[in-house]
Coordinates of C-alpha atoms in Angstrom, one line a residue:
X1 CA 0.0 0.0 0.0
X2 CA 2.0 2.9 -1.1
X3 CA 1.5 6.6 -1.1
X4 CA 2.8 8.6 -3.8
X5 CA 5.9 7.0 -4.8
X6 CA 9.1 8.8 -3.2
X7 CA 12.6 8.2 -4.9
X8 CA 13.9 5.3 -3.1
X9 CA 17.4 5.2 -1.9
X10 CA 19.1 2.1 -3.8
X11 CA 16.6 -0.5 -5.6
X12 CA 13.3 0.2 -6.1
X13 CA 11.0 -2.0 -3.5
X14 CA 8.3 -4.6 -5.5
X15 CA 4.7 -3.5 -4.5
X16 CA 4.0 -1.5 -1.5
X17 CA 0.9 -2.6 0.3
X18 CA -1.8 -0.7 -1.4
X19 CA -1.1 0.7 -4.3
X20 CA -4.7 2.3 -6.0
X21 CA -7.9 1.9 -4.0
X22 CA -7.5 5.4 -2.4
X23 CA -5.5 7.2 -4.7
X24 CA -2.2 5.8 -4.3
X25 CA 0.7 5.3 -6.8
X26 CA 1.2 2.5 -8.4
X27 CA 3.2 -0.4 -7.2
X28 CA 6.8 -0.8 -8.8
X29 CA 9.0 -2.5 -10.6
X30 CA 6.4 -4.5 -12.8
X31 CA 9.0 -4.0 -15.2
X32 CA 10.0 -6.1 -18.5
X33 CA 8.6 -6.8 -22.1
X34 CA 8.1 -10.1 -23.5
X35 CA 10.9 -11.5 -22.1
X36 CA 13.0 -14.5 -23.6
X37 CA 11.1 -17.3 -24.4
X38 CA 11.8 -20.6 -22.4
X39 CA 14.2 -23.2 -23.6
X40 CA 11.9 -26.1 -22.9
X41 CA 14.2 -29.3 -23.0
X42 CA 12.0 -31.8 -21.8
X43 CA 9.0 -33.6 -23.8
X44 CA 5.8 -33.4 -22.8
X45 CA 3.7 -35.8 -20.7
X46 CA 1.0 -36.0 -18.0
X47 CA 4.0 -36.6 -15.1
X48 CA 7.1 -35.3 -14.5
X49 CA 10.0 -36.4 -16.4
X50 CA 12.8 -38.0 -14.6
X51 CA 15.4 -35.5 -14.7
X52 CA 13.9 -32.8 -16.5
X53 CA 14.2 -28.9 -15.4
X54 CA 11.7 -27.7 -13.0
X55 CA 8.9 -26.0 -15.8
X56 CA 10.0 -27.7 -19.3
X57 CA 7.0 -30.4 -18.4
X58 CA 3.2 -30.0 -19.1
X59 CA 1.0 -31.4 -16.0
X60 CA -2.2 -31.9 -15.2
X61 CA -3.4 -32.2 -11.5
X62 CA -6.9 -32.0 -11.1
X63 CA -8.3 -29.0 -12.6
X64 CA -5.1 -27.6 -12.9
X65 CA -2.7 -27.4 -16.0
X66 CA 0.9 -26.1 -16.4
X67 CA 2.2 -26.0 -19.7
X68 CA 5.8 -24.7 -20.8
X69 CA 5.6 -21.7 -23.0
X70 CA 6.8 -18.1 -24.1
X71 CA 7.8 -15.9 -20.7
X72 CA 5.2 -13.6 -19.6
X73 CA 4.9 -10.0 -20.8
X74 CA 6.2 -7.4 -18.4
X75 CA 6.4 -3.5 -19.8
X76 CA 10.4 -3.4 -19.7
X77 CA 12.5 -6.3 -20.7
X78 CA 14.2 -7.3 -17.4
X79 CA 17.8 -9.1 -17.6
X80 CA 16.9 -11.8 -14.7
X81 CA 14.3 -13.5 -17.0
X82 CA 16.7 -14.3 -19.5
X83 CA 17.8 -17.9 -19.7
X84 CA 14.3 -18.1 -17.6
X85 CA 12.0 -21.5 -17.8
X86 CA 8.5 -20.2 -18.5
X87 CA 5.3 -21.3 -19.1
X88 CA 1.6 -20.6 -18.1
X89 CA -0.9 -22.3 -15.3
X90 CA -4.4 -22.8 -16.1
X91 CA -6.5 -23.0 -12.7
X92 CA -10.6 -21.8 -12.3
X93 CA -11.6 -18.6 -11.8
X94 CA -13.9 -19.7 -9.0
X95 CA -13.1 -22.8 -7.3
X96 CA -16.5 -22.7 -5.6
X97 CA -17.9 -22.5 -9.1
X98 CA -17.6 -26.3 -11.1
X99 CA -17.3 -25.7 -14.9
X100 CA -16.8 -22.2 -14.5
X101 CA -14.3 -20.1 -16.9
X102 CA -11.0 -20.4 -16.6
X103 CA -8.1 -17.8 -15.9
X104 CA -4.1 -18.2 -17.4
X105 CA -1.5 -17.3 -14.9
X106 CA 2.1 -16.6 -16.3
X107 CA 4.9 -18.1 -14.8
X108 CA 8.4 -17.9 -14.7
X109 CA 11.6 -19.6 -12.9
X110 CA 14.8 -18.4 -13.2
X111 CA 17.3 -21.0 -12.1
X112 CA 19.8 -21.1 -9.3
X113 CA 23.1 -19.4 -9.9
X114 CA 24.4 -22.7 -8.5
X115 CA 25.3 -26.4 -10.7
X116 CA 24.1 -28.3 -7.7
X117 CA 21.0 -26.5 -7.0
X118 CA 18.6 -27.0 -4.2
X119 CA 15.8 -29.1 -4.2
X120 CA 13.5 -27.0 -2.6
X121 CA 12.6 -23.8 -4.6
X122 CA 12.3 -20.5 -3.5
X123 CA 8.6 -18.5 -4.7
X124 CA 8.3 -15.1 -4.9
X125 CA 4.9 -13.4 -3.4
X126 CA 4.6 -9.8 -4.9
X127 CA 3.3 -6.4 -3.0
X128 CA 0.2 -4.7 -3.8
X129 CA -2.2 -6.3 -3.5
X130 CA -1.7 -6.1 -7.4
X131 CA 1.6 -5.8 -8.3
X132 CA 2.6 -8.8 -10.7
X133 CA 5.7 -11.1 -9.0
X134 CA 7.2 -11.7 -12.5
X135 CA 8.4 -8.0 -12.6
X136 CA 9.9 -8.2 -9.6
X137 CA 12.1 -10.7 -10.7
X138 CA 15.2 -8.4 -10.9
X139 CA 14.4 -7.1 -7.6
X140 CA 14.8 -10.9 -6.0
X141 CA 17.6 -12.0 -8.3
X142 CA 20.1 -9.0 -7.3
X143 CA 19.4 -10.1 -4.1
X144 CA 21.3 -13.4 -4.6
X145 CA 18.1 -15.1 -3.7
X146 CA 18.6 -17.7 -6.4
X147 CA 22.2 -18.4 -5.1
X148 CA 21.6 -21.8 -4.0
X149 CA 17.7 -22.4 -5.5
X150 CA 15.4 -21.5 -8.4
X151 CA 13.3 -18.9 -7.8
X152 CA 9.7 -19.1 -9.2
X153 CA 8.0 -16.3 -10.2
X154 CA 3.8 -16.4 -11.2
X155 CA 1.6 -13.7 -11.7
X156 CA -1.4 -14.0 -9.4
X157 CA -4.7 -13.7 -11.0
X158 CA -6.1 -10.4 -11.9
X159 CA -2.1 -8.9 -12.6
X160 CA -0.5 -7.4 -15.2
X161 CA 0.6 -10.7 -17.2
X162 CA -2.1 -12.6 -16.3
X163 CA -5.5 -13.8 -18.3
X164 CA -7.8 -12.0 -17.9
X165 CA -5.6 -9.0 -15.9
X166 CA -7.7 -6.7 -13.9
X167 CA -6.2 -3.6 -14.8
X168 CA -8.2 -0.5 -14.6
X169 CA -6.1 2.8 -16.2
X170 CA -9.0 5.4 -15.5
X171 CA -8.0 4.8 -11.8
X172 CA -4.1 5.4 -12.3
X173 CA -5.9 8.8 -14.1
X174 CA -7.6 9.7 -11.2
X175 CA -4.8 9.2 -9.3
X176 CA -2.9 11.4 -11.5
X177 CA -5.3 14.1 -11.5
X178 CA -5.9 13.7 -7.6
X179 CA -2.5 15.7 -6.6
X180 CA -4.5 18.6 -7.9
X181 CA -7.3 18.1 -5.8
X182 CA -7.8 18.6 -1.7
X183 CA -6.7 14.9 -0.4
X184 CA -9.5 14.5 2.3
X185 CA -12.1 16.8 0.7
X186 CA -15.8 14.7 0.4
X187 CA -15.9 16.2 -3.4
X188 CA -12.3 14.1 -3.6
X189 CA -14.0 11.2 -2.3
X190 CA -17.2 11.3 -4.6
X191 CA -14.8 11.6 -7.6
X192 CA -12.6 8.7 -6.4
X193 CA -15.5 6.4 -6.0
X194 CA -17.0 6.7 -9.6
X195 CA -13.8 5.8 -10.6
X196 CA -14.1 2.5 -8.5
X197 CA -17.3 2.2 -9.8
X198 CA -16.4 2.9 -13.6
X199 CA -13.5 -0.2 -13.0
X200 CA -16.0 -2.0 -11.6
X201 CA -18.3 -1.3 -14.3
X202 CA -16.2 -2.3 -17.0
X203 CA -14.7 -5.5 -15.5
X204 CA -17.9 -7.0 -15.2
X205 CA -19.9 -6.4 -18.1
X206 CA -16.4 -8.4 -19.3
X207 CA -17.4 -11.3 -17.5
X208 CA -14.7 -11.2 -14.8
X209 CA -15.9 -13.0 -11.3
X210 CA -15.3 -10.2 -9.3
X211 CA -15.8 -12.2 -6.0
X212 CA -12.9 -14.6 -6.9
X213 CA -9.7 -12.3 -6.7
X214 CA -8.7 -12.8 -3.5
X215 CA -6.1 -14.5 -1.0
X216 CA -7.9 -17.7 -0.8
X217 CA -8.1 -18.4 -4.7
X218 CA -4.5 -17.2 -5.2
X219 CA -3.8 -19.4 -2.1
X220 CA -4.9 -22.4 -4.2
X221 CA -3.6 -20.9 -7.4
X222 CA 0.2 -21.2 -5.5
X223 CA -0.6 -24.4 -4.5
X224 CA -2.1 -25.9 -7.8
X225 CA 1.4 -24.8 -9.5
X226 CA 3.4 -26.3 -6.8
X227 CA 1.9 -30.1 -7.5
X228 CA 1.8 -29.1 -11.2
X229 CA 5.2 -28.7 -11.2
X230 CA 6.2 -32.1 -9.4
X231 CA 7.4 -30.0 -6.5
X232 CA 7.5 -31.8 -2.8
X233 CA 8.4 -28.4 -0.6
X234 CA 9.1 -25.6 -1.9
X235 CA 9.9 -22.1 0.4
X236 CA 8.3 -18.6 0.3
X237 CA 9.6 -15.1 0.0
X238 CA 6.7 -12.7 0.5
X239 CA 7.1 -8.7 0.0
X240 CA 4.2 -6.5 2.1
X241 CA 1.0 -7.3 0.9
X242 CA 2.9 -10.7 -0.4
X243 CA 3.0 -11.3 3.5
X244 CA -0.5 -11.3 4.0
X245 CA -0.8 -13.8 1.1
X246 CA 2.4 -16.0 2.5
X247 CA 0.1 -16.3 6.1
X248 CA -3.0 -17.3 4.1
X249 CA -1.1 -20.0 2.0
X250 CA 0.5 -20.8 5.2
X251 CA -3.1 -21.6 7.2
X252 CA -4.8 -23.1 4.2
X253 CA -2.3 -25.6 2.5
X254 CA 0.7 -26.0 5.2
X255 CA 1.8 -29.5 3.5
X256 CA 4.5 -28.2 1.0
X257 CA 5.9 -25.8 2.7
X258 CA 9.6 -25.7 4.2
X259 CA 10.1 -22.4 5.6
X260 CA 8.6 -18.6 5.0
X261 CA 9.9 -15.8 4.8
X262 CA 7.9 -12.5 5.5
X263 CA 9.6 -9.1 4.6
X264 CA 7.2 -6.0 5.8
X265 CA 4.8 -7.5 7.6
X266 CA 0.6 -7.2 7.2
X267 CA -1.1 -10.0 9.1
X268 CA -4.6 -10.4 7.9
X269 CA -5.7 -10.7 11.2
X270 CA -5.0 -7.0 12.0
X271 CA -5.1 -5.4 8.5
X272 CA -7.0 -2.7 7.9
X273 CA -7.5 1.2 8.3
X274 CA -6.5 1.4 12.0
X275 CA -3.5 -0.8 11.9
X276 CA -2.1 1.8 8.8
X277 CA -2.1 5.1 11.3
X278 CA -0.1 2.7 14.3
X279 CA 2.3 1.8 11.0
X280 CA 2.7 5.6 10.4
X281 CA 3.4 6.2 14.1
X282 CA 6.1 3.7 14.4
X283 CA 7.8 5.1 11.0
X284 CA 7.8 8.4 11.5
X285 CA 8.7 8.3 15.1
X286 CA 11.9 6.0 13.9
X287 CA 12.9 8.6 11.7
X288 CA 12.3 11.5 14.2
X289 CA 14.6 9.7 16.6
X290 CA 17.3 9.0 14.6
X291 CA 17.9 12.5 13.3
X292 CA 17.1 14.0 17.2
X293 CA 20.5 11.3 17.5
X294 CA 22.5 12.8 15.7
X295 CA 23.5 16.3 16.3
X296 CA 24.1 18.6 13.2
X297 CA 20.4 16.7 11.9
X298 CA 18.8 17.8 15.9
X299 CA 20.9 21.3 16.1
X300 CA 19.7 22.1 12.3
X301 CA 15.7 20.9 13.0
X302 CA 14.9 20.6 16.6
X303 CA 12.1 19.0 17.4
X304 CA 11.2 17.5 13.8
X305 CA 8.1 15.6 15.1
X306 CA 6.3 19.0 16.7
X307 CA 7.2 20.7 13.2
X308 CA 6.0 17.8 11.4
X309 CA 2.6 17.9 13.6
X310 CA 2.7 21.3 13.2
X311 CA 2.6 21.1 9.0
X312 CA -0.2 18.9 9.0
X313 CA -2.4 21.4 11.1
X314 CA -1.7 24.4 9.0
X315 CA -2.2 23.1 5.7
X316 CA -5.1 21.0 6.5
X317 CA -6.3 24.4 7.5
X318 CA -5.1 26.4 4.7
X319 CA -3.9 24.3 2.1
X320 CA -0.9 25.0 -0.2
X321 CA -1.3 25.2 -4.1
X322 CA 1.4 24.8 -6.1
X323 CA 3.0 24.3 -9.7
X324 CA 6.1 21.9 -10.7
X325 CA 7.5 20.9 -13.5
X326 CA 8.4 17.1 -13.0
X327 CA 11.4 15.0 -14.7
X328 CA 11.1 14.6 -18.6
X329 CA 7.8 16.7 -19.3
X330 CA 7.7 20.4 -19.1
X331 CA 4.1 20.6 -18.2
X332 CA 3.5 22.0 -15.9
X333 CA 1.5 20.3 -12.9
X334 CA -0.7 21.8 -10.4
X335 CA -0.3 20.7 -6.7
X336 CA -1.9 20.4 -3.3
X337 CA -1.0 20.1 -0.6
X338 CA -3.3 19.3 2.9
X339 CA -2.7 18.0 5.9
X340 CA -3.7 14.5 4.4
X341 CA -1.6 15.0 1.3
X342 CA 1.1 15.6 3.7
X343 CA 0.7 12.8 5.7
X344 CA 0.5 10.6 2.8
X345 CA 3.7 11.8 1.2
X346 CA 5.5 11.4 4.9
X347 CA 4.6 7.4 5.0
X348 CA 6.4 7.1 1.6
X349 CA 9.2 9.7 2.1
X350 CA 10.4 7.1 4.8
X351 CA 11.9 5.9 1.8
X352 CA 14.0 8.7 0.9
X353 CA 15.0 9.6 4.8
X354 CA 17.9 11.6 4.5
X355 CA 16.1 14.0 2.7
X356 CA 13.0 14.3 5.1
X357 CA 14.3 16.5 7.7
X358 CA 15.0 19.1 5.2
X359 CA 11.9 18.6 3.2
X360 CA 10.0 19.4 5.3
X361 CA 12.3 22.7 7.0
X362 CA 11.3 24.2 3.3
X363 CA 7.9 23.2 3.5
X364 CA 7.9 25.1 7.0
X365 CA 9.4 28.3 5.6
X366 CA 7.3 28.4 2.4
X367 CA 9.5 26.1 -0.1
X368 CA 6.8 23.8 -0.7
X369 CA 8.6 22.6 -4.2
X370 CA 10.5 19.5 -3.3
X371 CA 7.7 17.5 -1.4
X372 CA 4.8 18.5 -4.0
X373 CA 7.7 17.3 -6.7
X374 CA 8.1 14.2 -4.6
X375 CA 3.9 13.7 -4.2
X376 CA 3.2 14.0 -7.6
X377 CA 5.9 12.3 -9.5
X378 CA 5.1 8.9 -7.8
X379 CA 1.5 9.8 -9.1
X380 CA 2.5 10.7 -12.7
X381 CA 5.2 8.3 -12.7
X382 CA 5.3 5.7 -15.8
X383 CA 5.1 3.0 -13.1
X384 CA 1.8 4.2 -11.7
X385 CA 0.3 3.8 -15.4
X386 CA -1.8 1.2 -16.2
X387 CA 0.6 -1.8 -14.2
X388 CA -2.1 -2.4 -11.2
X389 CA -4.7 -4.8 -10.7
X390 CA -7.3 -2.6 -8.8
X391 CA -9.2 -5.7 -9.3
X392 CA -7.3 -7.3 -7.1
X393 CA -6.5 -5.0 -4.8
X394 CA -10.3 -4.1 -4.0
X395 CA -11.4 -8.2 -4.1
X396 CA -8.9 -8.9 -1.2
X397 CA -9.5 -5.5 0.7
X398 CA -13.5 -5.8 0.1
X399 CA -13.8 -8.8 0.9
X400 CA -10.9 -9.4 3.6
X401 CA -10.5 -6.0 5.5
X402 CA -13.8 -3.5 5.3
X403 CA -16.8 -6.4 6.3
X404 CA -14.6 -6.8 9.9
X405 CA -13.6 -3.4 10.7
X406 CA -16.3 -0.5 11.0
X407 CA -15.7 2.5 9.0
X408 CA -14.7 4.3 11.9
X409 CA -11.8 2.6 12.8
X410 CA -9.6 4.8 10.4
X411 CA -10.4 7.6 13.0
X412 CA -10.1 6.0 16.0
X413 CA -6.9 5.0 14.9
X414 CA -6.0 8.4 13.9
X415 CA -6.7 9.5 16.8
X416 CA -5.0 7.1 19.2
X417 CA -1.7 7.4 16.9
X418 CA -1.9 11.0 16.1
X419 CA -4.2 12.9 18.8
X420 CA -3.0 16.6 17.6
X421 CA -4.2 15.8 13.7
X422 CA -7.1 17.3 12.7
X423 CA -10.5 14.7 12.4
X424 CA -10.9 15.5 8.9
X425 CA -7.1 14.0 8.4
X426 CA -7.6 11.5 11.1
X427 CA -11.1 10.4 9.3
X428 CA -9.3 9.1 6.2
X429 CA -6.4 6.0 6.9
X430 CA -2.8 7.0 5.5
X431 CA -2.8 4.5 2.1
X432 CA -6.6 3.8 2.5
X433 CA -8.5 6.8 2.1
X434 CA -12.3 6.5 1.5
X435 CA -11.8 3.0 1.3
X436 CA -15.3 1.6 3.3
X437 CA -17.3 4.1 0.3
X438 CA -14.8 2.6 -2.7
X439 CA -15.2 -1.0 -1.1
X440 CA -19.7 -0.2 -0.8
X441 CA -19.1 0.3 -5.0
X442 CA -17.2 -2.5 -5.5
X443 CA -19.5 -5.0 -3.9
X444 CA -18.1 -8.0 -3.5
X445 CA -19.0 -10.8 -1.0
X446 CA -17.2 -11.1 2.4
X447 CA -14.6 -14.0 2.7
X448 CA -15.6 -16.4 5.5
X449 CA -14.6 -14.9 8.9
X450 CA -11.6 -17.7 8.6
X451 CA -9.7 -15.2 6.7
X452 CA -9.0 -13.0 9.5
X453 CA -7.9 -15.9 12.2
X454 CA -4.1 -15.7 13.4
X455 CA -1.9 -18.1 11.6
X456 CA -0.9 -20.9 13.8
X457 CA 2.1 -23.1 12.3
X458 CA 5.5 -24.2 13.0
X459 CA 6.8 -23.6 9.7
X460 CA 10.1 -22.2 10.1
X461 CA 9.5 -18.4 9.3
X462 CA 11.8 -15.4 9.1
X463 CA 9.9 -12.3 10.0
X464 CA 11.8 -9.4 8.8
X465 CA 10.7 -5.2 9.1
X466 CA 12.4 -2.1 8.3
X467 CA 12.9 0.6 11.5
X468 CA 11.8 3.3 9.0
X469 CA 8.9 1.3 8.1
X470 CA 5.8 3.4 8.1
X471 CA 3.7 1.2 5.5
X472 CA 3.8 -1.9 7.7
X473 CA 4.6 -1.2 11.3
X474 CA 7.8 -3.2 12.5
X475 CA 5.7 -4.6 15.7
X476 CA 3.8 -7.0 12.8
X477 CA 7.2 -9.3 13.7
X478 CA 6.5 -10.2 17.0
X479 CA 2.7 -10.0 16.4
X480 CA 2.9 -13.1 14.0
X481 CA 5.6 -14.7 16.0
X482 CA 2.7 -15.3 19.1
X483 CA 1.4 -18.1 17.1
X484 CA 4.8 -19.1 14.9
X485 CA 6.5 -20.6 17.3
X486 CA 9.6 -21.3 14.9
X487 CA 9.7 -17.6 13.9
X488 CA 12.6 -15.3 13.7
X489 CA 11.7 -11.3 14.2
X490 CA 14.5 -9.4 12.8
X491 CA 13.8 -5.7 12.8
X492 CA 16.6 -3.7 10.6
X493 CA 17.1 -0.9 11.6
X494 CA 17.1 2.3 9.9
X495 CA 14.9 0.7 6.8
X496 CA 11.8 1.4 5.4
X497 CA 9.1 -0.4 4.0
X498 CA 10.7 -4.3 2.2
X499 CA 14.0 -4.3 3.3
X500 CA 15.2 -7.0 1.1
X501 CA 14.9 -3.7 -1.4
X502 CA 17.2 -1.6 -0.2
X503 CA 19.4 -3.4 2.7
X504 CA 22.6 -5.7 2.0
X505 CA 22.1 -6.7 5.3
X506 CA 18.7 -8.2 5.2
X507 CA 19.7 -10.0 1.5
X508 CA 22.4 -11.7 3.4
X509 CA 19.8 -12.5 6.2
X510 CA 17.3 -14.0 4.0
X511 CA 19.6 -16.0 1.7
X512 CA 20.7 -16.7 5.2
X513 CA 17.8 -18.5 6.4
X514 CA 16.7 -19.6 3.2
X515 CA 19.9 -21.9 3.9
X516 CA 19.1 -22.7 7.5
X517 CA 16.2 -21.7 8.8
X518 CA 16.6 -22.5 12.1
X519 CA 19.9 -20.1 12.4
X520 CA 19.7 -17.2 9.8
X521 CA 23.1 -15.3 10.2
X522 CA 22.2 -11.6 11.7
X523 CA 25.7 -10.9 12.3
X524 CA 25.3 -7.8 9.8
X525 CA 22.7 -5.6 11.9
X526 CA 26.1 -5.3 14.0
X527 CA 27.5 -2.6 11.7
X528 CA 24.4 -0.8 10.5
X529 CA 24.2 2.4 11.2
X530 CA 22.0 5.8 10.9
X531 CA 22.0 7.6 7.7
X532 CA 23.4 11.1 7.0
X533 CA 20.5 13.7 7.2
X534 CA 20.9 16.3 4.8
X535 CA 21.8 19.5 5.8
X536 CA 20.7 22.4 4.5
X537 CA 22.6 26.0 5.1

């Protein structure tokens, strides 16, 4: 769920946890065009072959078909898929619906880097909800995480290489046009919906099951590839929302599972508006505290939280409108900025925290330019255009997070997390605004009450979470690990939302574990320290 999309400080994180239903950039990194075919060796026949590559077979397993093919599209060509085994999975739309139409999901594995690979391969669970896994693939791959195993990368149904994908481009147009408009204003809101309702609209009157986009039919879809593919265990590597997906798959079909890791944590059993604003808290406060620690950042912006406060009062109060010019266009773009809009931009700025302190010294003293740049450019960005599944992202949070938790709940956690806001900024969730009104036009069926029980298992797990993490709070670690009692919570400091993204440290943890779960090697957080703030004159 992302906010508008702040440059990020090495590689670009996959999928931030909600990246559309209130007006958010897009997830990133879908990146790739058709990539290179795959170099299917084996023949094909209704079992594995003896010997053959992982993906060069065609399977049938009940109503479930993998068949080796042409890699799936992605809108950039990405290096890692190259030499990649490929093909696509053919599962139902709706499992609860015998007969029913079917959807094509593409898949791809890129092998270990290895001769003498692992068995057991590693899968790839993508952010969003929406963001395909298949152009993520570079993120994972420079990573090392196919040092020692194949990594196996699907697009779950509704994304961008999948058939049918649920992409919805007059939302990412809103969006655009939204960093014009006031961000908690009811006339925002109205607009916002029809656009919901337009996607909605348009995917059904194509036929699309709207009720069967969600974790438990992607749960199955994971699993229906995993005994397609011959596979006895295989691991998981799941990004934000890709975490709320891994703990599904983890309740629902334990039995081929070896171990899970979770990287920026969202538990269904806590997801939702209120959990957002405690996520904020903790992610701003982290940054705050490391810049009051270190002097030339505390001498040069005392007090960064009450200034921070501050902002958000006045503007929300008397909003700032602005005009920039963003990178490769010379058009120029109208801005505004509230006390929302600020808030919104702060849970993604985490990203960029160096440059925070300063940011937000200008904004103080009437220099609004580099945060509206920053607020706008992840809404205008190429990556924000037409790469989402919004069908996706509203069948999980439709179904899964608005029919348990009231509508209030955004502003009861607003207000518990952030008591000097204004109610009209606590009223609408950082990441999830108007959501209950966009989720009413969707109208989809709620998932069985099942969906938001605690997932009990002793899977070895690897719970990891960024210090700087205001998308998905870092206390989501030792929340899951109540009921995993083989969990490890690793909290790296100084990190923001997927740390696998941007921290050496946490590749070499994961790869780590991915090893020997039972002892991933955390020697690294040892030597980690606070960035440099930036210091302006």
């Amino acid at each position: 769920m992302t906010t508008a999309r702040a440059p990020r400080r090495r590689h670009p994180a996959g999928g931030l946890l909600a990246p559309s239903s209130a007006g958010l950039a897009a997830a990133l990194l879908v990146a790739g065009l058709l990539a290179v075919p795959a170099r299917a060796q084996g023949r094909t026949a209704t079992d594995p072959t003896p010997g053959a590559p992982t993906g060069t077979v065609a399977r049938t397993v009940g109503d479930a078909t993998y068949e080796p093919g042409p890699c799936p599209r992605t809108p950039e060509p990405i290096k890692a898929l190259e030499g990649a085994r490929c093909g696509t999975l053919t599962v139902p739309e709706n499992r609860e619906k015998p007969g029913g139409r079917t959807i094509e999901l593409g898949v791809a594995i890129v092998p270990a880097a290895t001769d003498a690979p692992k068995a057991d391969p590693i899968v790839w669970l993508a952010g969003g909800p929406g963001d395909d896994a298949v152009g993520e693939a570079q993120m994972a791959i420079d990573g090392g995480l196919n040092r020692d195993r194949d990594v196996v990368f699907m697009s779950q149904r509704g994304t961008y290489s999948a058939d049918p994908n649920l992409l919805c481009p007059n939302i990412d147009a809103f969006n655009a046009r939204s960093v014009g408009l006031a961000h908690d204003a009811p006339s925002t809101g109205r607009l916002h919906v029809e656009a919901t309702k337009a996607c909605r609209d348009k995917l059904a009157a194509a036929g699309i099951d709207l009720g069967a986009y969600n974790d438990i039919q992607s749960a199955a879809d994971y699993e229906d590839l995993r005994r397609t593919l011959g596979i006895d265990k295989w691991n998981l590597y799941g990004i934000s929302y890709g975490t709320h997906l891994a703990l599904a798959y983890m309740r629902l079909h334990p039995q081929g599972l070896r171990s899970v890791g979770i990287d920026g944590i969202l538990p269904p059993s806590r997801a939702g508006s209120a959990a957002t604003w405690s996520s904020a808290r903790q992610g701003f406060d982290g940054l705050f505290k490391a810049c009051a620690e270190q002097p030339a950042c505390n001498k040069r912006y005392p007090n960064l939280s009450a200034t921070f406060d501050e902002l958000v009062r006045r503007l929300e109060a008397e909003p700032v409108t602005t005009t920039v010019t963003l990178p490769g266009s010379d058009k120029p773009v109208k801005v505004v900025l509230d006390g929302g809009a600020l808030v919104n931009w702060m849970t993604s700025a985490t990203h960029v925290a160096p440059q925070v302190p300063a940011a937000l010294d200008e904004l103080a003293h009437g220099k609004p330019q580099r945060i509206a740049e920053q607020w706008a450019g992840g809404k205008l960005s190429p990556q924000a255009m037409g790469r989402v599944a919004h069908g996706l992202v509203y069948g999980v949070f439709c179904s899964e997070w608005t029919p348990y938790e009231s509508e209030d709940a955004a502003l009861r956690g607003g207000q518990a997390a952030f008591p000097s806001f204004p109610r009209s900024v606590q009223a609408q969730a950082p990441q999830l605004a108007f959501l209950h009104p966009d989720c009413d036009a969707w109208n989809v069926p709620a998932a069985p009450p099942s969906i938001r029980d605690a997932t009990r298992s002793d899977i070895p797990t690897l719970a990891l979470s960024g210090g700087f993490d205001s998308q998905t709070g870092a206390d989501n670690g030792p929340y899951v690990a109540r009921t995993l009692p083989n969990a490890k919570v690793v909290t790296v400091p100084y990190e923001p939302h997927v740390v696998f993204a941007t921290s050496k440290c946490a590749q070499e943890i994961a790869v780590s574990f991915f090893d020997d779960p039972s002892a991933p090697d955390t020697a690294c957080l040892k030597t980690l320290k606070a960035p440099e703030f930036d210091i302006a004159p």
